[in-house]
Short mmCIF file of C-alpha atoms in Angstrom, two decimals:
data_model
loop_
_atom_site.label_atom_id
_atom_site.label_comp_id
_atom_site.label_asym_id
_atom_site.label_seq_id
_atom_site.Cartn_x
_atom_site.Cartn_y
_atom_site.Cartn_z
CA UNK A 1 -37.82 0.93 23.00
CA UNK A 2 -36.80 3.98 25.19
CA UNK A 3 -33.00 4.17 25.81
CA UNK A 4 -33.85 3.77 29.26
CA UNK A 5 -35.85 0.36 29.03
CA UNK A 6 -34.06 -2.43 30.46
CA UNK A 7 -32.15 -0.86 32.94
CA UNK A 8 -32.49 -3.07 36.33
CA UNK A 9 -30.34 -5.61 37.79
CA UNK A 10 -30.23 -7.52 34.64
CA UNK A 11 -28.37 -4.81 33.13
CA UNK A 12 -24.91 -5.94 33.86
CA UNK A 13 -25.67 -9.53 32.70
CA UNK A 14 -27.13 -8.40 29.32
CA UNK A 15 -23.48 -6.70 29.11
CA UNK A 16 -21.90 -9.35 30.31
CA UNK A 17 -23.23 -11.15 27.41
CA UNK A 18 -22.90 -9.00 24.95
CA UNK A 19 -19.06 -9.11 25.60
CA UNK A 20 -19.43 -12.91 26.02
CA UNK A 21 -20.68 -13.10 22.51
CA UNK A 22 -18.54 -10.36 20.59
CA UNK A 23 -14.81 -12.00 22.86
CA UNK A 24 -15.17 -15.20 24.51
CA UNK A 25 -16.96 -16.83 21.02
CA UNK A 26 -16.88 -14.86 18.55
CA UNK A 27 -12.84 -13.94 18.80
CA UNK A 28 -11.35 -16.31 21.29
CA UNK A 29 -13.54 -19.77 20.51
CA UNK A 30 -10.57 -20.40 17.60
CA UNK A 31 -8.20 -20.72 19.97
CA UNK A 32 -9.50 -24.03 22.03
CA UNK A 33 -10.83 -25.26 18.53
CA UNK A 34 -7.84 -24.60 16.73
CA UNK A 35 -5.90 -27.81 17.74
CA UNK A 36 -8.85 -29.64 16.80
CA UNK A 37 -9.07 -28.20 13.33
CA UNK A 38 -5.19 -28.51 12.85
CA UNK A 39 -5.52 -32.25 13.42
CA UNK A 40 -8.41 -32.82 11.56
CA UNK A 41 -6.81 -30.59 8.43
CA UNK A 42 -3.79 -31.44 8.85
CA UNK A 43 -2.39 -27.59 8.60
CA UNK A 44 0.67 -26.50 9.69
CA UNK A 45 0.97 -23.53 12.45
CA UNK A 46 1.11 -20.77 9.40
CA UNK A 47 -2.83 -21.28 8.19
CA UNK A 48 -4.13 -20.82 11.71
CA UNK A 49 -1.84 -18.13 12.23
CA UNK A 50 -3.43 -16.44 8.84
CA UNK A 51 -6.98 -16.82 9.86
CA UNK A 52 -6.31 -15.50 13.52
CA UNK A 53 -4.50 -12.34 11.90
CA UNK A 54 -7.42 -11.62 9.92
CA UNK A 55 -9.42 -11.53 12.52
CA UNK A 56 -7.62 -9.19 14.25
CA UNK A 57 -7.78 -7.41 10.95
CA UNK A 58 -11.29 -7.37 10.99
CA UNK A 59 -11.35 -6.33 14.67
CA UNK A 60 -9.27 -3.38 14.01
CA UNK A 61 -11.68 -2.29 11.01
CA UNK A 62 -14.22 -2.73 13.64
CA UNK A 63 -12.49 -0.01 16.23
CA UNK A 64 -11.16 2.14 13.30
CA UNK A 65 -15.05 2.82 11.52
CA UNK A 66 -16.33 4.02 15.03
CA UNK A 67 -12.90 6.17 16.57
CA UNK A 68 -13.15 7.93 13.20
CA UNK A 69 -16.77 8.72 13.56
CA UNK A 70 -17.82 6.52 10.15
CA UNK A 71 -19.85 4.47 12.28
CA UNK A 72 -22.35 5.39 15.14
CA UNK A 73 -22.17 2.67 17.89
CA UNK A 74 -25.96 2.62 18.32
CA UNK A 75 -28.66 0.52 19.33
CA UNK A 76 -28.80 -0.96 15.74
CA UNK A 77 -25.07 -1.04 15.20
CA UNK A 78 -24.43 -2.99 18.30
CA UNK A 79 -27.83 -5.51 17.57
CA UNK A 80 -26.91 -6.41 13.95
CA UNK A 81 -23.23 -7.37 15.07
CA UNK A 82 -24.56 -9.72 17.91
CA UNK A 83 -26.05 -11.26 14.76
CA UNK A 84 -23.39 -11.32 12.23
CA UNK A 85 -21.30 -12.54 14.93
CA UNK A 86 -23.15 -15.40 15.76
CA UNK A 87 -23.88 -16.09 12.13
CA UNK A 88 -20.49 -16.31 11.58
CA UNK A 89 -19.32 -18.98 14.23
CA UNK A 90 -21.78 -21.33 12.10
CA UNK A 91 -20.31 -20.47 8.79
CA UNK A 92 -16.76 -21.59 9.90
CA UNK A 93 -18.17 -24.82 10.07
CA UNK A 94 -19.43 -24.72 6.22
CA UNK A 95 -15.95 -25.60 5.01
CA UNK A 96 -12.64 -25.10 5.56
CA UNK A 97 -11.17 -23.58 2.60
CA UNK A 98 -8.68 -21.10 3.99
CA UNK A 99 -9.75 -18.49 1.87
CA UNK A 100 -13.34 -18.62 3.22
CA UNK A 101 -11.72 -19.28 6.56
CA UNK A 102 -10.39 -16.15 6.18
CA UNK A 103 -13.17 -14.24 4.90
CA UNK A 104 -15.45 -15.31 7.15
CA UNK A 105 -13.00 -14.60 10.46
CA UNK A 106 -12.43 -11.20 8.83
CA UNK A 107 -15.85 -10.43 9.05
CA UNK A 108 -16.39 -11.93 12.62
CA UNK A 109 -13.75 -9.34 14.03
CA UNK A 110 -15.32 -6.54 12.59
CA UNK A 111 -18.52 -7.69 14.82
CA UNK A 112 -16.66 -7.82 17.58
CA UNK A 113 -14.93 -4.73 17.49
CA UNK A 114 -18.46 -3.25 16.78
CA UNK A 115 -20.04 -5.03 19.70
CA UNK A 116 -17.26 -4.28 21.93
CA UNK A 117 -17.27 -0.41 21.90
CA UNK A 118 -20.81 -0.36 22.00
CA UNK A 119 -20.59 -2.00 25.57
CA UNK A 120 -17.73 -0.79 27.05
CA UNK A 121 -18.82 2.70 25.94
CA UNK A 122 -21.88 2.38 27.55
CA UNK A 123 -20.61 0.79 30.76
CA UNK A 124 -20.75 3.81 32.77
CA UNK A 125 -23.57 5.07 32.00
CA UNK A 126 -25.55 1.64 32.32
CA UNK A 127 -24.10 1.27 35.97
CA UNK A 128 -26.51 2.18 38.37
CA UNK A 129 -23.82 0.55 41.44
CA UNK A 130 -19.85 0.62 41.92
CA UNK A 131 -19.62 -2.91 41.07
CA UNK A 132 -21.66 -3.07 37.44
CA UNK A 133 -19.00 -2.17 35.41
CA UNK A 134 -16.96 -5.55 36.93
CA UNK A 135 -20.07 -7.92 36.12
CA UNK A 136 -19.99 -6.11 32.51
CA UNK A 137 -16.11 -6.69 31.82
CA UNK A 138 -16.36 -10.03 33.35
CA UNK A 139 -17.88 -11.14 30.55
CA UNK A 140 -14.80 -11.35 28.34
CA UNK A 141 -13.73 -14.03 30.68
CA UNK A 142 -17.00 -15.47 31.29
CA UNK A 143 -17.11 -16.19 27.20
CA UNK A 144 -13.46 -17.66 27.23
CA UNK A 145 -14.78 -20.01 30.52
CA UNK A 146 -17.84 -21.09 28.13
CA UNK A 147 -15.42 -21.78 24.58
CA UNK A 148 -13.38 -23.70 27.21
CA UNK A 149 -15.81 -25.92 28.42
CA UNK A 150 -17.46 -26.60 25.01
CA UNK A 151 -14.62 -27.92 23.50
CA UNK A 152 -13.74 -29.79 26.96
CA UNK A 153 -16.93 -31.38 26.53
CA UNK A 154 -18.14 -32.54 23.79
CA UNK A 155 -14.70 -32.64 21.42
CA UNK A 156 -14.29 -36.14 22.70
CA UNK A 157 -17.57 -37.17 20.44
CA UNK A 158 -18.11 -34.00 18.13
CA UNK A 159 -15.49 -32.96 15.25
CA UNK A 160 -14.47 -29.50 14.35
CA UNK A 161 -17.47 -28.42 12.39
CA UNK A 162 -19.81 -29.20 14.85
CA UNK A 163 -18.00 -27.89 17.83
CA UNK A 164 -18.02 -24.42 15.91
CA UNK A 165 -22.47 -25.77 15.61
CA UNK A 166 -22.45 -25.86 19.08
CA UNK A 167 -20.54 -22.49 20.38
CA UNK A 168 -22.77 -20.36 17.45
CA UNK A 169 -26.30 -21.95 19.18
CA UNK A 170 -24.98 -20.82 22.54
CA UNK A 171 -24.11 -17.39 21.14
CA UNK A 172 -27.68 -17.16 20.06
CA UNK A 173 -28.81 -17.51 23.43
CA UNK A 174 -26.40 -15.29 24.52
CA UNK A 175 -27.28 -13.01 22.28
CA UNK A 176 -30.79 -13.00 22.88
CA UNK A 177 -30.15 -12.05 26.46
CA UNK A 178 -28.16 -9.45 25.36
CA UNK A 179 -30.30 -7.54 22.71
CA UNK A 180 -31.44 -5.26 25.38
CA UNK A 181 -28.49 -3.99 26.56
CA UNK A 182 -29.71 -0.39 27.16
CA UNK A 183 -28.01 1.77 24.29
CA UNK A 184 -29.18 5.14 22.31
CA UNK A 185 -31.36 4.34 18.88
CA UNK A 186 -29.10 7.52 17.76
CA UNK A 187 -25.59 8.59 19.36
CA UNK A 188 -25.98 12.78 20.36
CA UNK A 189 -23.03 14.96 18.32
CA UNK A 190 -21.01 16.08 20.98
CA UNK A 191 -21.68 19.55 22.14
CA UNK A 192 -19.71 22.47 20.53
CA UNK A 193 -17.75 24.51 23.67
CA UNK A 194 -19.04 28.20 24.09
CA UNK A 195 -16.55 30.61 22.52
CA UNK A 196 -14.49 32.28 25.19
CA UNK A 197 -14.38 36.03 25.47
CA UNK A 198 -11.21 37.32 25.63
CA UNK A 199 -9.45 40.88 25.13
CA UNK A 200 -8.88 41.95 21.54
CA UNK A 201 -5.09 41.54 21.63
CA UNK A 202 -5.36 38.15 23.56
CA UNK A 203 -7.66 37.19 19.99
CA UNK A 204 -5.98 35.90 17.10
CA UNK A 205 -5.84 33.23 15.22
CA UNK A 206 -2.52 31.93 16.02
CA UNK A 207 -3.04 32.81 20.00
CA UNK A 208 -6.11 30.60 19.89
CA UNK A 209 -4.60 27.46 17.47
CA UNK A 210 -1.79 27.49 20.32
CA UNK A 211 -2.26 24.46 22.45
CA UNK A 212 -2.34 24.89 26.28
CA UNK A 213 0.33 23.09 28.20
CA UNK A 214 -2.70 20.73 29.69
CA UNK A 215 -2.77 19.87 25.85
CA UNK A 216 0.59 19.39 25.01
CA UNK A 217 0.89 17.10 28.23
CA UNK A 218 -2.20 15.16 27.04
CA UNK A 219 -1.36 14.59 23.44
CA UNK A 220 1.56 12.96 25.04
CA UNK A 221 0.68 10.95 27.84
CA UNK A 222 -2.01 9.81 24.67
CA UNK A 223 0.91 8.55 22.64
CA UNK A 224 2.39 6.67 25.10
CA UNK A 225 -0.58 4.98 26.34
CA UNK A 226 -1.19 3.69 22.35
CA UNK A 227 2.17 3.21 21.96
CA UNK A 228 2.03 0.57 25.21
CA UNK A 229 -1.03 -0.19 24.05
CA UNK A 230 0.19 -1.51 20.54
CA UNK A 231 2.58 -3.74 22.17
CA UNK A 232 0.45 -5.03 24.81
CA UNK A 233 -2.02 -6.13 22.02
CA UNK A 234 1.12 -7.73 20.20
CA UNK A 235 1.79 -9.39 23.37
CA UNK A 236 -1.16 -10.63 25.06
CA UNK A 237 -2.40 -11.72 21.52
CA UNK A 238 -0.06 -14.59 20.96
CA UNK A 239 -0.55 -16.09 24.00
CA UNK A 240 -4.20 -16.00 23.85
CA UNK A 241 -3.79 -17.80 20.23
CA UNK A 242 -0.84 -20.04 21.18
CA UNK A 243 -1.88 -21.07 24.84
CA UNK A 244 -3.92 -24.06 23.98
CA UNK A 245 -1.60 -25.25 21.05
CA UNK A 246 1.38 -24.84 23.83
CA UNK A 247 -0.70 -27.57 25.87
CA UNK A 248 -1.60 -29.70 22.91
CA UNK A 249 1.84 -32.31 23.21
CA UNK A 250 1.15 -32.16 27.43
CA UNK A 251 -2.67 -32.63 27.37
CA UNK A 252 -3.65 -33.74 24.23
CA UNK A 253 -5.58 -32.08 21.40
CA UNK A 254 -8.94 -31.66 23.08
CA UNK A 255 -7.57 -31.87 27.07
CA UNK A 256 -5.62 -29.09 26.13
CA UNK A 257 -8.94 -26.87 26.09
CA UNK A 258 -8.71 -26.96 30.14
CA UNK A 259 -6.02 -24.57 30.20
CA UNK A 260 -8.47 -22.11 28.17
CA UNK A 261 -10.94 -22.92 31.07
CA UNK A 262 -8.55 -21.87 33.59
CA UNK A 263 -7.95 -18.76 31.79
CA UNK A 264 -11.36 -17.87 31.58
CA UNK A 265 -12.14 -18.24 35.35
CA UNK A 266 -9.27 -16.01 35.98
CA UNK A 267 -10.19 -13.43 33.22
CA UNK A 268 -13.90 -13.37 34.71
CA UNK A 269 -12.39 -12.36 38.13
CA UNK A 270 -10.15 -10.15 37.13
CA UNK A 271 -12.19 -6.95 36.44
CA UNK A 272 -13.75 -6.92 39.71
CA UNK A 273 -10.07 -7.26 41.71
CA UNK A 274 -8.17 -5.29 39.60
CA UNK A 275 -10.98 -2.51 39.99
CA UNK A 276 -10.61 -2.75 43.63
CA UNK A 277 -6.83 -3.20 43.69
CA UNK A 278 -6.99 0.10 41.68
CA UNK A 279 -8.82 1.69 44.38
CA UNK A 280 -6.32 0.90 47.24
CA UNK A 281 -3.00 1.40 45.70
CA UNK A 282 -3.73 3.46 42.80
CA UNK A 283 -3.12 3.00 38.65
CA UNK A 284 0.65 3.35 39.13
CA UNK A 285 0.80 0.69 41.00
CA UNK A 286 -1.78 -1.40 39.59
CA UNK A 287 -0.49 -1.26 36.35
CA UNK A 288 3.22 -2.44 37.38
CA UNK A 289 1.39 -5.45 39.28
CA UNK A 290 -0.84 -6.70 36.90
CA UNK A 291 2.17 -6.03 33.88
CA UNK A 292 4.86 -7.82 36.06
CA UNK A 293 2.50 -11.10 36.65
CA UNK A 294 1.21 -11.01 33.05
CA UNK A 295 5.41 -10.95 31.55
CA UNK A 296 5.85 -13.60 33.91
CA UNK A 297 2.77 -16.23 32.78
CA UNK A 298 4.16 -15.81 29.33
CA UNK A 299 7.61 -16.62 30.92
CA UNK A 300 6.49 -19.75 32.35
CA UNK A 301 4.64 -20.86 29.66
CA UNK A 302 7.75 -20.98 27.77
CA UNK A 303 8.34 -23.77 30.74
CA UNK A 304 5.03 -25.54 30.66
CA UNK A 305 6.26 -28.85 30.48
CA UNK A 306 3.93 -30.04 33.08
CA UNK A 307 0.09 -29.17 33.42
CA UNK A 308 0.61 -27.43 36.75
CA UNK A 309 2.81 -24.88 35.24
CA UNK A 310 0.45 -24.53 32.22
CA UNK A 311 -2.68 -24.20 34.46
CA UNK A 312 -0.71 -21.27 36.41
CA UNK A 313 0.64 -19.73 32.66
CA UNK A 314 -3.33 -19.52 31.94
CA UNK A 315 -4.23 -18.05 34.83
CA UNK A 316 -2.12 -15.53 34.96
CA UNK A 317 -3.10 -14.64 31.12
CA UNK A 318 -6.72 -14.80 32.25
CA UNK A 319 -6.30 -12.55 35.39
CA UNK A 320 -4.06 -9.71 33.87
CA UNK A 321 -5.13 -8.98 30.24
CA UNK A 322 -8.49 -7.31 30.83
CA UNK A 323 -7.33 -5.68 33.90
CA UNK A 324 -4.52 -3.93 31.48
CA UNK A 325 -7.28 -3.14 29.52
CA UNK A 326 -10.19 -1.00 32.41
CA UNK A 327 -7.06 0.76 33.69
CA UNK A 328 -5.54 1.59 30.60
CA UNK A 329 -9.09 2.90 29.25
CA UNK A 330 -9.67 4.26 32.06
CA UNK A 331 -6.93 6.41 32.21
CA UNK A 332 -7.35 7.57 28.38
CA UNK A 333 -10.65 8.59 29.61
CA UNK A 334 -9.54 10.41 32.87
CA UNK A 335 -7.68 12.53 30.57
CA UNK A 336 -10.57 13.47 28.49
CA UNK A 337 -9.87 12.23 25.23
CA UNK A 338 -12.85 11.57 22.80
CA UNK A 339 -13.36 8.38 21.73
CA UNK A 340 -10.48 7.19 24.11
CA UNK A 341 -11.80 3.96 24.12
CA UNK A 342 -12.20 3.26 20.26
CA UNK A 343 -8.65 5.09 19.84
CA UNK A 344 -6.90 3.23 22.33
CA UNK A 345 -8.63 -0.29 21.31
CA UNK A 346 -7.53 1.07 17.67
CA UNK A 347 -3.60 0.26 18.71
CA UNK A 348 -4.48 -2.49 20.56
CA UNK A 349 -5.64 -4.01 17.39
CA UNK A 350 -3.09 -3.37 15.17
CA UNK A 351 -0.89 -5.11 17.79
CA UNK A 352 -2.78 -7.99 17.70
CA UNK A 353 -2.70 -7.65 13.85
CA UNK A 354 1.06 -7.61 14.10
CA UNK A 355 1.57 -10.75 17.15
CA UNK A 356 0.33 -13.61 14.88
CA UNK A 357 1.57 -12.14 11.83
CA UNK A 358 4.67 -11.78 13.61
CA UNK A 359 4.40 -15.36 14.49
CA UNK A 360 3.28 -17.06 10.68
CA UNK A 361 5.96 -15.16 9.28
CA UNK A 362 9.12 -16.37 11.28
CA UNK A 363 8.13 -18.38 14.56
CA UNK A 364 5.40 -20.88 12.98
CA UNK A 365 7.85 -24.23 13.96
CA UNK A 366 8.79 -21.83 17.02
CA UNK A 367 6.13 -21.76 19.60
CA UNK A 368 8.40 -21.54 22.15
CA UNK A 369 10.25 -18.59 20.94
CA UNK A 370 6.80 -16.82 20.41
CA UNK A 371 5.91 -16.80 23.56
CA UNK A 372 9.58 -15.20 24.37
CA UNK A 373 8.78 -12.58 21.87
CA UNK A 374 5.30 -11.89 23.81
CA UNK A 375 7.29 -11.43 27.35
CA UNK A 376 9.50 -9.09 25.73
CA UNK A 377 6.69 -6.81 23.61
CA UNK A 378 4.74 -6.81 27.04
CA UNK A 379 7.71 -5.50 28.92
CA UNK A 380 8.01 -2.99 26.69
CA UNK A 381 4.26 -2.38 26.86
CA UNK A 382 4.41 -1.66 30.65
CA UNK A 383 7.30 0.58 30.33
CA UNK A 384 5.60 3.02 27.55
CA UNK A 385 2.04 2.52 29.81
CA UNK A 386 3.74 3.64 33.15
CA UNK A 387 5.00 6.39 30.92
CA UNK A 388 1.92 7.75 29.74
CA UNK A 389 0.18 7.17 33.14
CA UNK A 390 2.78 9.52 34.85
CA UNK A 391 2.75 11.99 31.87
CA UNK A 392 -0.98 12.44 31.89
CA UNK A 393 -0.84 13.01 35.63
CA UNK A 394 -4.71 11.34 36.23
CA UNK A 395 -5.24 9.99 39.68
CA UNK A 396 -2.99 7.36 40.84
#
C-alpha cells in the first residue's frame, strides 16, 4: 500500500479511531470499569492506583522509544500496536492477579503511546481541510464517550471480565477501520542543513558550537512548556482515574459510568472549539481559558455531592484536557523542535506516572484531597505553560 492510499474523507475517521482505540479503550476504559472491579475484588484504592501507574509507565516507555529515535513510528509500528492494544483489553479479563494486572496494563500503555504519536504526528500531513485535524483529536473523546456507554450499558447484567470482553471486540472494529490510517512503510531521516559559508575568522569551532539567541530563547520556552507539561499530566491524570470512583457513593458503582459519558462528549468537542477559540483570541489567551475552567472542574469535583455538580466536574475535564494538549503541541511545534510532540508527550507521561503514584502512596483513603492536589499541580501547570508560550514568542 502506497503512503498515499486511503487518503479521502474517511481519513479523519480512520484517525479518529485510531486514537479511539490507543485512549478512550485502551488507557481510559479502567477508569469506568474500575469501580466495578473494586467491588467485585474487593481491593482497596492502592491496587487500582498500582495498575493505573503502570500504565502510565508503559505509556511513557511508549513516548520515550520514539522521541529518542529507538523506534520509527511507521506504518507497521502504529498497525501492530492497534493489535497489542486490543489484545490486551481481553487479557485483563483472564484474571485478576495484580501482578498480571500489572503486566498486562504495562504493556497496553506502551501501545498507546505507540499508537498515539503515530497519529498525531501524522495529523497534518493527513489533513487535506482546516477542520481534519479536529475530527482526528476528537477521537480521544469519542473513545472515552464509547468506554462510558459500555459500562452504562451492559454492567447492570455483565461482570468485570466480560465488560473488559466487550470494550476489546469493539476495539477490533475500531481497529479495523483504522488500519489504514495513511502513514509511511519507512519514516525519511531528517535532512542534514547545508553548511553555511562564512569568512575564515567568523569559522571556528567554538564560533559555530555557540548557540544563537533564537536558540537560547527556544531551549527555554522548551523547558517550560515540559515543565507545565509534567504537571498538567500529574494533574489531569488523577481526575481522569478518580472521576468515576468520586461518583461511585452518589450514583452507584455502575451509574457512576455516566459521568465518564459526559466527559467524553465534552472531550470529543473540545478539539474542534478550542482550535477555533485559538484562532480568534490567540494561544495566550486560549491557554489561560481552557487552564482556568479545567482548575476549576477539579475544584468542584471536590464538591460533587450531587450529580449535577459531578456531571459539570466531567465536563469540564472532558472539554479542557485535550485542548491543553493541540495548543501546547502546537506551540512546541511552532517553535521548531524535533520530535516536539514525542518530547512534550514524554513529560506529560511521567506526570501521569507521578499523579496516581502520588495518590497510592499517601491519598488512597483521600479522594477528596487528591483531587485538591490535581487543582493545585494544574495551576502550577498553567503558570509554567503561559511561561513558555511567552518565552518562545510563537503566534498568539
Amino acid at each position: 500500500m502506497s503512503e498515499s492510499t486511503g487518503h479521502s474523507t474517511l481519513t479523519p475517521i480512520r484517525g479518529n479511531l485510531g486514537l479511539a482505540v490507543a485512549m478512550g479503550m485502551g488507557r481510559f476504559f479502567y477508569t469506568p470499569a474500575l469501580p466495578l472491579m473494586v467491588a467485585a475484588l474487593h481491593w482497596s484504592s492502592a491496587p487500582g492506583a498500582w495498575i493505573a501507574t503502570l500504565n502510565y509507565v508503559g505509556y511513557f516507555i511508549g513516548n520515550l522509544v520514539i522521541a529518542r529515535g529507538w523506534v520509527e513510528p511507521n506504518r507497521f509500528v502504529y498497525r501492530l500496536s492497534l493489535i497489542v492494544s486490543t489484545v490486551g483489553l481481553a487479557a485483563v479479563a483472564l484474571t485478576p492477579d495484580l501482578l498480571w494486572q500489572g503486566s498486562i496494563r504495562t504493556i497496553a500503555g506502551i501501545a498507546s503511546g505507540l499508537i498515539f504519536v503515530c497519529v498525531t504526528q501524522r495529523i497534518p500531513a493527513n489533513s487535506r481541510r482546516p477542520h481534519h485535524g479536529g475530527i482526528a483529536y476528537g477521537g480521544v473523546g469519542f473513545g472515552i464517550l464509547v468506554s462510558g456507554a459500555i459500562v452504562l450499558a451492559a454492567g447492570s447484567f455483565a461482570d468485570w471480565r466480560q465488560l473488559w470482553l466487550i470494550c476489546a471486540g469493539v476495539s477490533a472494529v475500531f481497529s479495523i477501520i483504522a488500519w489504514t490510517w495513511p502513514i509511511p512503510a519507512r519514516i525519511p531521516a531528517p535532512k542534514k542543513p547545508e553548511p553555511k559559508t562564512a569568512p575564515a575568522a567568523a569559522t571556528s569551532d567554538d564560533s559555530l558550537a555557540d548557540p544563537t539567541p533564537f536558540d537560547a530563547s527556544r531551549n527555554r520556552a522548551m523547558a517550560f512548556l515540559s515543565a507545565g507539561y509534567f504537571f498538567q499530566g500529574g494533574g489531569y491524570i488523577i481526575i481522569g482515574t478518580y472521576l468515576v470512583v468520586l461518583a461511585g457513593p452518589v450514583f452507584g458503582a455502575t451509574a457512576a459510568a455516566s459521568t465518564w459519558l459526559i466527559a467524553g462528549i465534552a472531550t470529543a468537542a473540545s478539539p474542534l472549539t478550542w482550535s477555533a477559540v485559538a484562532a480568534r483570541i490567540g494561544t495566550v489567551r486560549s491557554l489561560t481559558v481552557c487552564y482556568s475552567l479545567q482548575v476549576f472542574g477539579a475544584l468542584l469535583a471536590v464538591f460533587g455531592s450531587t450529580p449535577i455538580v459531578l456531571f459539570i466536574a466531567a465536563a469540564l475535564f472532558g472539554f479542557t484536557f485535550i485542548g491543553v494538549v493541540m495548543m501546547t503541541i502546537g506551540t512546541g511545534t511552532q517553535l521548531g523542535v524535533a520530535n516536539a510532540s514525542a518530547k512534550l508527550t514524554t513529560w506529560y507521561s511521567l506526570g501521569q506516572i507521578a499523579g496516581p503514584a502520588l495518590v497510592a502512596a499517601a491519598l488512597s483513603e483521600h479522594i477528596v484531597a487528591a483531587f485538591i492536589a490535581s487543582a493545585v499541580a494544574l495551576a502550577i501547570a498553567m503558570g509554567l505553560t503561559l511561561i513558555g508560550v511567552l518565552a518562545g514568542n510563537v503566534e498568539r
